[in-house]
Structures are given as C-alpha cells and as structure tokens.
PDB file of C-alpha atoms and ligand atoms in Angstrom:
ATOM      1  CA  MET L   1     -27.209   4.163  15.257  1.00 41.00           C
ATOM      2  CA  LYS L   2     -28.849   1.421  13.219  1.00 45.00           C
ATOM      3  CA  THR L   3     -27.083  -1.945  13.647  1.00 45.00           C
ATOM      4  CA  VAL L   4     -26.151  -3.895  10.542  1.00 53.00           C
ATOM      5  CA  GLU L   5     -26.013  -7.640  10.661  1.00 61.00           C
ATOM      6  CA  ALA L   6     -22.466  -8.933  10.915  1.00 73.00           C
ATOM      7  CA  LEU L   7     -20.950  -8.938   7.465  1.00 86.00           C
ATOM      8  CA  SER L   8     -20.313 -12.231   5.771  1.00 94.00           C
ATOM      9  CA  ILE L   9     -16.557 -12.638   5.278  1.00 95.00           C
ATOM     10  CA  ARG L  10     -14.101 -15.072   3.733  1.00 96.00           C
ATOM     11  CA  LYS L  11     -10.489 -14.990   4.900  1.00 96.00           C
ATOM     12  CA  LEU L  12      -7.826 -14.135   2.327  1.00 97.00           C
ATOM     13  CA  LYS L  13      -5.165 -15.951   4.386  1.00 95.00           C
ATOM     14  CA  ASP L  14      -5.378 -17.753   7.713  1.00 90.00           C
ATOM     15  CA  ASN L  15      -4.598 -14.719   9.850  1.00 92.00           C
ATOM     16  CA  TYR L  16      -4.523 -11.849   7.406  1.00 97.00           C
ATOM     17  CA  GLY L  17      -7.100 -10.185   5.189  1.00 98.00           C
ATOM     18  CA  ALA L  18     -10.811 -10.723   4.700  1.00 97.00           C
ATOM     19  CA  GLU L  19     -13.146 -10.556   1.729  1.00 98.00           C
ATOM     20  CA  VAL L  20     -16.490  -9.018   2.566  1.00 97.00           C
ATOM     21  CA  ILE L  21     -19.162 -10.851   0.607  1.00 96.00           C
ATOM     22  CA  GLY L  22     -22.295  -9.405  -0.939  1.00 93.00           C
ATOM     23  CA  VAL L  23     -21.906  -5.736  -0.038  1.00 94.00           C
ATOM     24  CA  ASP L  24     -22.600  -2.950  -2.544  1.00 95.00           C
ATOM     25  CA  ILE L  25     -20.676   0.025  -1.233  1.00 95.00           C
ATOM     26  CA  SER L  26     -22.141   2.424  -3.805  1.00 95.00           C
ATOM     27  CA  ALA L  27     -25.298   2.711  -1.689  1.00 89.00           C
ATOM     28  CA  GLY L  28     -23.176   4.665   0.820  1.00 90.00           C
ATOM     29  CA  ASP L  29     -24.857   3.217   3.898  1.00 93.00           C
ATOM     30  CA  PRO L  30     -22.810   4.560   6.855  1.00 94.00           C
ATOM     31  CA  ASP L  31     -23.404   1.517   9.080  1.00 94.00           C
ATOM     32  CA  THR L  32     -22.278  -0.906   6.399  1.00 94.00           C
ATOM     33  CA  LEU L  33     -19.242   1.258   5.732  1.00 96.00           C
ATOM     34  CA  GLN L  34     -18.418   1.236   9.454  1.00 95.00           C
ATOM     35  CA  GLU L  35     -18.640  -2.575   9.466  1.00 95.00           C
ATOM     36  CA  VAL L  36     -16.253  -2.726   6.508  1.00 97.00           C
ATOM     37  CA  VAL L  37     -13.842  -0.446   8.401  1.00 96.00           C
ATOM     38  CA  ASN L  38     -14.164  -2.658  11.489  1.00 95.00           C
ATOM     39  CA  THR L  39     -13.375  -5.714   9.357  1.00 95.00           C
ATOM     40  CA  PHE L  40     -10.323  -3.933   7.973  1.00 96.00           C
ATOM     41  CA  ASN L  41      -9.168  -3.050  11.495  1.00 94.00           C
ATOM     42  CA  LEU L  42      -9.464  -6.654  12.589  1.00 93.00           C
ATOM     43  CA  HIS L  43      -7.880  -8.314   9.558  1.00 96.00           C
ATOM     44  CA  GLY L  44      -5.239  -5.902   8.170  1.00 96.00           C
ATOM     45  CA  ALA L  45      -6.730  -5.947   4.665  1.00 98.00           C
ATOM     46  CA  VAL L  46     -10.226  -6.012   3.226  1.00 98.00           C
ATOM     47  CA  LEU L  47     -11.486  -6.918  -0.229  1.00 98.00           C
ATOM     48  CA  LEU L  48     -14.839  -6.076  -1.808  1.00 98.00           C
ATOM     49  CA  ARG L  49     -15.551  -7.543  -5.224  1.00 98.00           C
ATOM     50  CA  GLY L  50     -18.001  -6.543  -7.937  1.00 97.00           C
ATOM     51  CA  GLN L  51     -18.216  -2.847  -7.064  1.00 98.00           C
ATOM     52  CA  SER L  52     -19.297  -0.213  -9.553  1.00 98.00           C
ATOM     53  CA  LEU L  53     -18.264   3.153  -8.151  1.00 98.00           C
ATOM     54  CA  THR L  54     -18.132   6.707  -9.364  1.00 98.00           C
ATOM     55  CA  PRO L  55     -15.068   8.718  -8.253  1.00 98.00           C
ATOM     56  CA  ALA L  56     -17.286  10.517  -5.706  1.00 97.00           C
ATOM     57  CA  GLN L  57     -18.482   7.190  -4.252  1.00 97.00           C
ATOM     58  CA  LEU L  58     -14.906   5.920  -4.086  1.00 98.00           C
ATOM     59  CA  LEU L  59     -13.869   9.039  -2.234  1.00 97.00           C
ATOM     60  CA  ALA L  60     -16.798   8.738   0.174  1.00 97.00           C
ATOM     61  CA  PHE L  61     -15.699   5.146   0.866  1.00 98.00           C
ATOM     62  CA  ALA L  62     -12.146   6.339   1.614  1.00 98.00           C
ATOM     63  CA  ARG L  63     -13.505   8.987   3.989  1.00 97.00           C
ATOM     64  CA  GLY L  64     -15.032   6.194   6.050  1.00 97.00           C
ATOM     65  CA  PHE L  65     -11.451   5.188   6.956  1.00 98.00           C
ATOM     66  CA  GLY L  66     -10.197   8.683   7.719  1.00 98.00           C
ATOM     67  CA  GLU L  67      -8.987  11.788   5.954  1.00 98.00           C
ATOM     68  CA  PRO L  68      -7.724  11.126   2.408  1.00 98.00           C
ATOM     69  CA  GLU L  69      -4.048  11.951   1.813  1.00 97.00           C
ATOM     70  CA  GLY L  70      -2.886  13.906  -1.221  1.00 95.00           C
ATOM     71  CA  HIS L  71      -0.442  12.432  -3.730  1.00 93.00           C
ATOM     72  CA  THR L  72       3.176  13.428  -4.067  1.00 91.00           C
ATOM     73  CA  ILE L  73       3.128  13.503  -7.868  1.00 88.00           C
ATOM     74  CA  LYS L  74       0.129  15.495  -9.012  1.00 90.00           C
ATOM     75  CA  GLU L  75       0.270  14.859 -12.759  1.00 90.00           C
ATOM     76  CA  HIS L  76      -1.574  11.531 -12.628  1.00 94.00           C
ATOM     77  CA  THR L  77      -4.352  12.475 -10.261  1.00 96.00           C
ATOM     78  CA  MET L  78      -7.854  12.325 -11.667  1.00 96.00           C
ATOM     79  CA  PRO L  79      -9.137  15.674 -12.997  1.00 94.00           C
ATOM     80  CA  GLY L  80     -11.448  17.104 -10.326  1.00 96.00           C
ATOM     81  CA  PHE L  81     -10.390  14.469  -7.771  1.00 97.00           C
ATOM     82  CA  PRO L  82      -6.882  15.215  -6.452  1.00 97.00           C
ATOM     83  CA  GLU L  83      -7.262  12.395  -3.880  1.00 97.00           C
ATOM     84  CA  ILE L  84      -7.535   9.769  -6.646  1.00 98.00           C
ATOM     85  CA  TYR L  85      -4.311   8.678  -8.333  1.00 97.00           C
ATOM     86  CA  MET L  86      -4.533   6.811 -11.601  1.00 97.00           C
ATOM     87  CA  LEU L  87      -2.405   3.763 -12.279  1.00 97.00           C
ATOM     88  CA  SER L  88      -2.497   2.942 -15.963  1.00 96.00           C
ATOM     89  CA  ASN L  89      -0.517   2.211 -19.115  1.00 96.00           C
ATOM     90  CA  ARG L  90      -3.312   3.741 -21.234  1.00 96.00           C
ATOM     91  CA  GLU L  91      -2.364   6.668 -23.428  1.00 94.00           C
ATOM     92  CA  VAL L  92      -4.783   9.297 -24.716  1.00 93.00           C
ATOM     93  CA  ASP L  93      -3.531  11.581 -27.503  1.00 93.00           C
ATOM     94  CA  GLY L  94      -0.045  10.099 -26.990  1.00 91.00           C
ATOM     95  CA  LYS L  95       0.006  10.988 -23.283  1.00 91.00           C
ATOM     96  CA  PRO L  96      -0.150   8.483 -20.386  1.00 92.00           C
ATOM     97  CA  ILE L  97      -3.276   9.005 -18.308  1.00 94.00           C
ATOM     98  CA  GLY L  98      -1.707   7.417 -15.240  1.00 93.00           C
ATOM     99  CA  SER L  99       1.425   6.173 -13.635  1.00 92.00           C
ATOM    100  CA  HIS L 100       2.696   2.862 -14.993  1.00 92.00           C
ATOM    101  CA  ARG L 101       4.689   0.283 -12.942  1.00 91.00           C
ATOM    102  CA  ASP L 102       4.567   2.697 -10.033  1.00 85.00           C
ATOM    103  CA  GLY L 103       4.428   0.170  -7.212  1.00 91.00           C
ATOM    104  CA  VAL L 104       6.686  -2.654  -8.390  1.00 93.00           C
ATOM    105  CA  GLY L 105       9.033  -3.665  -5.571  1.00 94.00           C
ATOM    106  CA  TRP L 106       8.153  -4.486  -1.944  1.00 96.00           C
ATOM    107  CA  HIS L 107       7.420  -1.302  -0.014  1.00 96.00           C
ATOM    108  CA  THR L 108       5.027   0.535   2.223  1.00 96.00           C
ATOM    109  CA  ASP L 109       3.438   3.735   0.912  1.00 96.00           C
ATOM    110  CA  TYR L 110       4.665   7.179   1.884  1.00 96.00           C
ATOM    111  CA  SER L 111       7.402   5.773   4.124  1.00 96.00           C
ATOM    112  CA  TYR L 112       9.443   8.840   3.109  1.00 96.00           C
ATOM    113  CA  LYS L 113       7.094  11.103   5.081  1.00 97.00           C
ATOM    114  CA  GLU L 114       6.958  11.848   8.816  1.00 97.00           C
ATOM    115  CA  GLN L 115       3.416  10.469   8.844  1.00 98.00           C
ATOM    116  CA  PRO L 116       3.145   7.624   6.318  1.00 98.00           C
ATOM    117  CA  VAL L 117      -0.319   6.756   5.072  1.00 98.00           C
ATOM    118  CA  MET L 118      -2.444   4.485   7.251  1.00 98.00           C
ATOM    119  CA  CYS L 119      -3.999   2.547   4.399  1.00 98.00           C
ATOM    120  CA  THR L 120      -3.924   2.246   0.644  1.00 98.00           C
ATOM    121  CA  MET L 121      -6.924   1.347  -1.462  1.00 98.00           C
ATOM    122  CA  LEU L 122      -6.933   0.188  -5.066  1.00 98.00           C
ATOM    123  CA  TYR L 123     -10.038   0.016  -7.229  1.00 98.00           C
ATOM    124  CA  ALA L 124      -9.782  -1.981 -10.464  1.00 98.00           C
ATOM    125  CA  VAL L 125     -11.417  -0.460 -13.539  1.00 98.00           C
ATOM    126  CA  GLU L 126      -9.637  -2.444 -16.276  1.00 98.00           C
ATOM    127  CA  VAL L 127      -7.618  -5.560 -15.612  1.00 98.00           C
ATOM    128  CA  PRO L 128      -5.102  -7.444 -17.787  1.00 98.00           C
ATOM    129  CA  ALA L 129      -6.085 -11.072 -18.461  1.00 97.00           C
ATOM    130  CA  GLU L 130      -2.775 -12.141 -16.930  1.00 97.00           C
ATOM    131  CA  GLY L 131      -0.225 -10.480 -14.653  1.00 96.00           C
ATOM    132  CA  SER L 132      -0.552  -7.262 -12.621  1.00 97.00           C
ATOM    133  CA  ASP L 133      -1.337  -9.150  -9.400  1.00 98.00           C
ATOM    134  CA  THR L 134      -0.826  -7.166  -6.200  1.00 98.00           C
ATOM    135  CA  LEU L 135       0.955  -8.963  -3.363  1.00 98.00           C
ATOM    136  CA  LEU L 136       0.434  -8.106   0.301  1.00 98.00           C
ATOM    137  CA  ALA L 137       2.718  -9.379   3.076  1.00 98.00           C
ATOM    138  CA  ASP L 138       1.663  -9.616   6.702  1.00 98.00           C
ATOM    139  CA  MET L 139       4.332  -7.857   8.774  1.00 98.00           C
ATOM    140  CA  CYS L 140       2.863  -8.848  12.166  1.00 97.00           C
ATOM    141  CA  ALA L 141       3.115 -12.519  11.185  1.00 98.00           C
ATOM    142  CA  ALA L 142       6.678 -11.948   9.969  1.00 98.00           C
ATOM    143  CA  TYR L 143       7.590 -10.301  13.274  1.00 98.00           C
ATOM    144  CA  ASP L 144       5.874 -13.005  15.348  1.00 97.00           C
ATOM    145  CA  ALA L 145       7.779 -15.735  13.490  1.00 98.00           C
ATOM    146  CA  LEU L 146      11.197 -14.261  14.356  1.00 98.00           C
ATOM    147  CA  PRO L 147      13.103 -15.983  17.160  1.00 98.00           C
ATOM    148  CA  GLU L 148      13.070 -13.945  20.389  1.00 97.00           C
ATOM    149  CA  ASP L 149      16.799 -13.142  20.277  1.00 97.00           C
ATOM    150  CA  ARG L 150      16.470 -11.880  16.710  1.00 97.00           C
ATOM    151  CA  ARG L 151      13.548  -9.642  17.688  1.00 97.00           C
ATOM    152  CA  GLN L 152      15.613  -8.224  20.531  1.00 96.00           C
ATOM    153  CA  SER L 153      18.558  -7.492  18.248  1.00 96.00           C
ATOM    154  CA  LEU L 154      16.295  -5.579  15.816  1.00 97.00           C
ATOM    155  CA  ASP L 155      14.194  -3.753  18.379  1.00 95.00           C
ATOM    156  CA  GLY L 156      15.132  -0.081  18.603  1.00 96.00           C
ATOM    157  CA  LEU L 157      16.808   0.117  15.196  1.00 98.00           C
ATOM    158  CA  MET L 158      15.885   3.209  13.190  1.00 98.00           C
ATOM    159  CA  VAL L 159      15.750   3.306   9.394  1.00 98.00           C
ATOM    160  CA  HIS L 160      16.631   6.255   7.149  1.00 97.00           C
ATOM    161  CA  HIS L 161      14.007   6.789   4.386  1.00 97.00           C
ATOM    162  CA  SER L 162      14.479   9.118   1.462  1.00 96.00           C
ATOM    163  CA  TYR L 163      12.075  10.079  -1.328  1.00 95.00           C
ATOM    164  CA  GLU L 164      14.956  11.330  -3.459  1.00 95.00           C
ATOM    165  CA  HIS L 165      16.745   8.005  -3.044  1.00 94.00           C
ATOM    166  CA  LEU L 166      13.573   6.174  -4.117  1.00 93.00           C
ATOM    167  CA  MET L 167      12.914   8.254  -7.190  1.00 93.00           C
ATOM    168  CA  THR L 168      16.464   8.360  -8.478  1.00 93.00           C
ATOM    169  CA  THR L 169      17.372   4.704  -7.914  1.00 91.00           C
ATOM    170  CA  ARG L 170      14.252   2.667  -8.554  1.00 87.00           C
ATOM    171  CA  LEU L 171      13.986   0.357 -11.512  1.00 83.00           C
ATOM    172  CA  TYR L 172      10.791   1.785 -13.053  1.00 84.00           C
ATOM    173  CA  ALA L 173       9.324   5.283 -13.300  1.00 79.00           C
ATOM    174  CA  LYS L 174      12.633   6.810 -12.214  1.00 85.00           C
ATOM    175  CA  ARG L 175      12.954  10.618 -12.227  1.00 86.00           C
ATOM    176  CA  GLU L 176      15.150  13.448 -11.000  1.00 90.00           C
ATOM    177  CA  LEU L 177      13.372  15.570  -8.413  1.00 91.00           C
ATOM    178  CA  SER L 178      12.462  19.177  -9.024  1.00 92.00           C
ATOM    179  CA  PRO L 179      13.694  21.596  -6.316  1.00 93.00           C
ATOM    180  CA  GLU L 180      10.050  21.833  -5.122  1.00 93.00           C
ATOM    181  CA  LEU L 181       9.657  18.052  -4.737  1.00 92.00           C
ATOM    182  CA  LYS L 182      13.012  17.914  -2.912  1.00 93.00           C
ATOM    183  CA  ALA L 183      11.959  20.650  -0.499  1.00 94.00           C
ATOM    184  CA  GLU L 184       8.555  19.043   0.109  1.00 95.00           C
ATOM    185  CA  ASN L 185      10.068  15.639   0.857  1.00 96.00           C
ATOM    186  CA  PRO L 186      13.009  15.837   3.263  1.00 96.00           C
ATOM    187  CA  ASP L 187      14.505  12.566   4.536  1.00 97.00           C
ATOM    188  CA  VAL L 188      12.906  10.962   7.595  1.00 98.00           C
ATOM    189  CA  VAL L 189      13.750   8.277  10.133  1.00 98.00           C
ATOM    190  CA  HIS L 190      11.321   5.550  11.241  1.00 98.00           C
ATOM    191  CA  PRO L 191      11.556   2.508  13.492  1.00 98.00           C
ATOM    192  CA  LEU L 192      12.324  -0.852  11.891  1.00 98.00           C
ATOM    193  CA  ILE L 193       9.780  -2.439  14.193  1.00 98.00           C
ATOM    194  CA  ARG L 194       6.575  -0.508  14.724  1.00 97.00           C
ATOM    195  CA  THR L 195       3.648  -0.983  17.042  1.00 97.00           C
ATOM    196  CA  HIS L 196       0.135  -1.011  15.628  1.00 95.00           C
ATOM    197  CA  PRO L 197      -1.698   1.808  17.427  1.00 94.00           C
ATOM    198  CA  ALA L 198      -5.081   0.023  17.308  1.00 91.00           C
ATOM    199  CA  ASN L 199      -4.115  -3.356  18.753  1.00 90.00           C
ATOM    200  CA  GLY L 200      -0.586  -3.038  20.156  1.00 94.00           C
ATOM    201  CA  ARG L 201       0.821  -5.749  17.882  1.00 95.00           C
ATOM    202  CA  LYS L 202       4.393  -5.339  16.690  1.00 97.00           C
ATOM    203  CA  ALA L 203       5.155  -5.387  12.989  1.00 98.00           C
ATOM    204  CA  LEU L 204       8.396  -5.663  11.098  1.00 98.00           C
ATOM    205  CA  TRP L 205       8.496  -2.572   8.893  1.00 97.00           C
ATOM    206  CA  PRO L 206      11.533  -2.819   6.627  1.00 95.00           C
ATOM    207  CA  SER L 207      10.367  -1.603   3.135  1.00 90.00           C
ATOM    208  CA  SER L 208      12.653  -1.059   0.175  1.00 90.00           C
ATOM    209  CA  GLY L 209      13.156   1.698  -2.332  1.00 92.00           C
ATOM    210  CA  THR L 210      13.097   4.581   0.129  1.00 95.00           C
ATOM    211  CA  VAL L 211      15.603   2.954   2.502  1.00 96.00           C
ATOM    212  CA  LYS L 212      19.039   4.549   2.495  1.00 95.00           C
ATOM    213  CA  GLY L 213      20.382   2.787   5.547  1.00 96.00           C
ATOM    214  CA  VAL L 214      20.060   2.051   9.245  1.00 98.00           C
ATOM    215  CA  ILE L 215      21.047   4.707  11.793  1.00 98.00           C
ATOM    216  CA  GLY L 216      24.357   3.817  13.456  1.00 97.00           C
ATOM    217  CA  MET L 217      25.274   1.172  10.854  1.00 97.00           C
ATOM    218  CA  ASP L 218      27.614   1.616   7.914  1.00 96.00           C
ATOM    219  CA  ASN L 219      26.496   0.674   4.448  1.00 96.00           C
ATOM    220  CA  PRO L 220      26.326  -1.813   2.871  1.00 97.00           C
ATOM    221  CA  ALA L 221      25.645  -3.569   6.221  1.00 97.00           C
ATOM    222  CA  GLY L 222      22.625  -1.361   7.030  1.00 97.00           C
ATOM    223  CA  ILE L 223      20.964  -1.602   3.647  1.00 96.00           C
ATOM    224  CA  ASP L 224      21.792  -5.313   3.417  1.00 97.00           C
ATOM    225  CA  LEU L 225      20.089  -5.883   6.769  1.00 97.00           C
ATOM    226  CA  VAL L 226      16.893  -4.180   5.584  1.00 97.00           C
ATOM    227  CA  GLU L 227      16.957  -5.988   2.237  1.00 97.00           C
ATOM    228  CA  SER L 228      17.427  -9.344   3.969  1.00 97.00           C
ATOM    229  CA  LEU L 229      14.453  -8.592   6.222  1.00 98.00           C
ATOM    230  CA  VAL L 230      12.306  -7.690   3.204  1.00 98.00           C
ATOM    231  CA  GLU L 231      13.310 -11.016   1.661  1.00 98.00           C
ATOM    232  CA  TYR L 232      12.501 -12.871   4.871  1.00 98.00           C
ATOM    233  CA  ALA L 233       9.161 -11.120   5.417  1.00 98.00           C
ATOM    234  CA  THR L 234       7.885 -11.656   1.880  1.00 98.00           C
ATOM    235  CA  GLN L 235       8.218 -15.437   1.839  1.00 98.00           C
ATOM    236  CA  PRO L 236       5.070 -17.227   0.637  1.00 97.00           C
ATOM    237  CA  GLN L 237       3.822 -18.063   4.150  1.00 98.00           C
ATOM    238  CA  PHE L 238       3.401 -14.308   4.844  1.00 98.00           C
ATOM    239  CA  VAL L 239       2.013 -13.301   1.444  1.00 98.00           C
ATOM    240  CA  TYR L 240      -1.463 -12.939  -0.021  1.00 98.00           C
ATOM    241  CA  ARG L 241      -1.490 -12.714  -3.841  1.00 98.00           C
ATOM    242  CA  HIS L 242      -4.416 -10.743  -5.202  1.00 98.00           C
ATOM    243  CA  LYS L 243      -5.578 -11.642  -8.705  1.00 98.00           C
ATOM    244  CA  TRP L 244      -7.585  -8.692  -9.929  1.00 98.00           C
ATOM    245  CA  GLN L 245     -11.100  -8.670 -11.350  1.00 98.00           C
ATOM    246  CA  VAL L 246     -12.865  -5.559 -12.630  1.00 98.00           C
ATOM    247  CA  GLY L 247     -14.752  -3.954  -9.743  1.00 98.00           C
ATOM    248  CA  ASP L 248     -12.387  -5.167  -7.013  1.00 98.00           C
ATOM    249  CA  LEU L 249     -11.713  -2.761  -4.198  1.00 98.00           C
ATOM    250  CA  LEU L 250      -8.781  -3.846  -2.035  1.00 98.00           C
ATOM    251  CA  VAL L 251      -7.687  -1.926   1.069  1.00 98.00           C
ATOM    252  CA  TRP L 252      -4.619  -2.756   3.107  1.00 98.00           C
ATOM    253  CA  ASP L 253      -3.181  -1.452   6.347  1.00 98.00           C
ATOM    254  CA  ASN L 254       0.291  -0.057   5.731  1.00 98.00           C
ATOM    255  CA  ARG L 255       1.075  -0.173   9.459  1.00 98.00           C
ATOM    256  CA  CYS L 256       1.276  -3.963   9.272  1.00 97.00           C
ATOM    257  CA  SER L 257       1.769  -4.756   5.576  1.00 98.00           C
ATOM    258  CA  LEU L 258       4.268  -4.501   2.754  1.00 98.00           C
ATOM    259  CA  HIS L 259       2.993  -4.655  -0.794  1.00 98.00           C
ATOM    260  CA  THR L 260       4.195  -4.835  -4.351  1.00 97.00           C
ATOM    261  CA  GLY L 261       2.661  -4.528  -7.792  1.00 97.00           C
ATOM    262  CA  THR L 262       3.748  -6.981 -10.494  1.00 97.00           C
ATOM    263  CA  LEU L 263       4.366  -6.604 -14.198  1.00 96.00           C
ATOM    264  CA  PHE L 264       2.099  -7.542 -17.098  1.00 96.00           C
ATOM    265  CA  ASP L 265       2.359  -7.527 -20.872  1.00 96.00           C
ATOM    266  CA  ASP L 266       1.727  -3.837 -21.382  1.00 95.00           C
ATOM    267  CA  LYS L 267       1.844  -4.144 -25.195  1.00 95.00           C
ATOM    268  CA  LYS L 268      -1.070  -6.537 -25.086  1.00 97.00           C
ATOM    269  CA  TYR L 269      -3.181  -5.401 -22.130  1.00 98.00           C
ATOM    270  CA  ILE L 270      -4.428  -2.248 -20.472  1.00 97.00           C
ATOM    271  CA  ARG L 271      -4.556  -1.777 -16.750  1.00 97.00           C
ATOM    272  CA  GLU L 272      -6.529   1.015 -15.156  1.00 98.00           C
ATOM    273  CA  ALA L 273      -6.809   1.212 -11.383  1.00 98.00           C
ATOM    274  CA  TYR L 274      -7.432   4.054  -8.971  1.00 98.00           C
ATOM    275  CA  ARG L 275      -5.417   4.471  -5.807  1.00 98.00           C
ATOM    276  CA  LEU L 276      -6.448   6.385  -2.693  1.00 98.00           C
ATOM    277  CA  TRP L 277      -4.549   6.962   0.505  1.00 98.00           C
ATOM    278  CA  VAL L 278      -5.786   7.719   3.998  1.00 98.00           C
ATOM    279  CA  LYS L 279      -3.667   9.745   6.410  1.00 98.00           C
ATOM    280  CA  GLY L 280      -1.764   7.955   9.155  1.00 98.00           C
ATOM    281  CA  GLY L 281       0.223   8.889  12.253  1.00 97.00           C
ATOM    282  CA  LYS L 282       3.917   8.866  13.083  1.00 97.00           C
ATOM    283  CA  PRO L 283       5.181   5.279  13.459  1.00 97.00           C
ATOM    284  CA  PHE L 284       6.386   4.291  16.938  1.00 97.00           C
TER     285      PHE L 284
HETATM  286  C1  SIN N   1       1.089   0.675  -5.207  1.00 74.76           C
HETATM  287  O1  SIN N   1       2.141   0.253  -4.782  1.00 74.76           O
HETATM  288  O2  SIN N   1       0.640   1.749  -4.777  1.00 74.76           O
HETATM  289  C2  SIN N   1       0.315  -0.031  -6.296  1.00 74.76           C
HETATM  290  C3  SIN N   1       0.477  -1.504  -6.325  1.00 74.76           C
HETATM  291  C4  SIN N   1       0.014  -2.077  -7.634  1.00 74.76           C
HETATM  292  O3  SIN N   1       0.167  -1.408  -8.660  1.00 74.76           O
HETATM  293  O4  SIN N   1      -0.489  -3.199  -7.668  1.00 74.76           O
END
C-alpha cells in the first residue's frame, strides 16, 4: 500500500478532536482516507473543512469508517441515498425536505438500539450566519475526572433506553410511534460506563432523551442520576463547540462522546446538513 505523509492536524481541544488540514476528500484516495480514519481513532472526532462532495463521495467517505447504518425515520433520507439523512428547515412545495431540530439535547445516537452507531458524520451544505453550532463532549475525559470512589459507585450500573420514550417526550420533533416503529425499536439496556473497544479507555455514557431509568433504581432517583451525570459531563472543560462553515465535514465517535445540536433563527436562516451513521457494536 502506498504510504501517505502524516496528515497535518490542529487539535480541536487539548485531548479531544482534530482538524485535518488541507485534505480534499473528494479525490477518494484510499490511503488518505485511511489516514483520516486513523486520526479519528486517535482523537475521538475529526473535522475536515472546505469539502465539496457529491452524495456518492460522502457515502464513499463514510464507507472508509465501516458499514453505513440506515436511519430509523425514512421520510427525510435523501432520494436515492437511504444512508444520508437530511437535517434542514427548508421547505419545498410546502413540505420540509429534512428533519428540523432533530438533535437538540445532549445524547448519543441510536442509544435505543442493541448496537448503537459507532460514529456520526455531519456535512454542512448551508449554514445559518448565527446559531446551529454542534457541541461535542468528551466522555473519556469526563470519566477520568471523576473521583475514584465515584467511578466505583457507578461502575456496573445499567441504563434503560427507549426509542418510544424519546419520541414521545422530547421537546422538539415529538411524534407518536406507528406500530411498525414500535416493533422495530424495542427497549434496550446498556452500561452507564462503557469501554472503548479500540483503546480500552472507559467512557461515561449517560445520554438523555432515550433514558427511562437505571436498572435496580426507582425513579426519579435513576433518571435524576443520569441527568446529573449528563450535566456534569457537559461542562465547558469537556466540550468542543463547533461553529459551522459550508463544506465542513465533522465526524465524532459515539463510543466516547455526547453531542447536541443548538437552535438558530429558523425564520431568518436556512440550515441544510447531511448526516450519516456507521454501524457499531454492542457497548460493554
Ligand atoms: C444530531 O444529533 O444527529 C445532529 C446534531 C446537530 O443537528 O447539530
């Protein structure tokens, strides 16, 4: 295999995330793509700016990370590209072309499935002049910063995640589930602290939205515990705030990150971004 020179990177935060400088991913060079994936594996998140990608090129990029995951709600996937989910407040002929305010609230994607997605990627096509930042929080750093006795008290706790709970209780884009969506998305249980399969690091993995409680704890104590951990783990020292530019491609590792979208003035601005997911394994 041809060796590429080490990519030039700039850290997004001290110990989390890296921007890869000066790489045009549209060329589809497999060695460069592998280096980008390696950078992602080392840093937990990777950013490429100034990209100009067709849907097919975006999908080829995602395939470099693994097998793309399908989307739970099909109505906002891109025609001809079921792996690409459109986030937008744009309407065409009175109909939204994408999902709006879909990811507002700290969470990790697909936590309501047995095998949550390994990574999420967002590609910015149109960006509001203000607002709509995406925030990523480093869950390994949050875990590492816990006192030892606190880690021990949390280790082994299992969290109950529910897609139905998410969709019927969230603030935005709420909906009742069809019988099909209910059947396709039964509740699951995942550890509160998970181990990253690639490097063995432990990560706090609390999430919100899908969390119904903690196994063996009554509510509200269980849900309060998870909410308090989300609050703890999303303090500024753990968070990278991404301010979008057109052509940004941001990928984050859901095994060691929480993320949230933020609001913008949707009467004044249009946002259009494409989201792709790559399959992951069962958390342990
Ligand atoms: C997401 O949570 O999948 C999207 C986040 C965002 O809209 O910035």
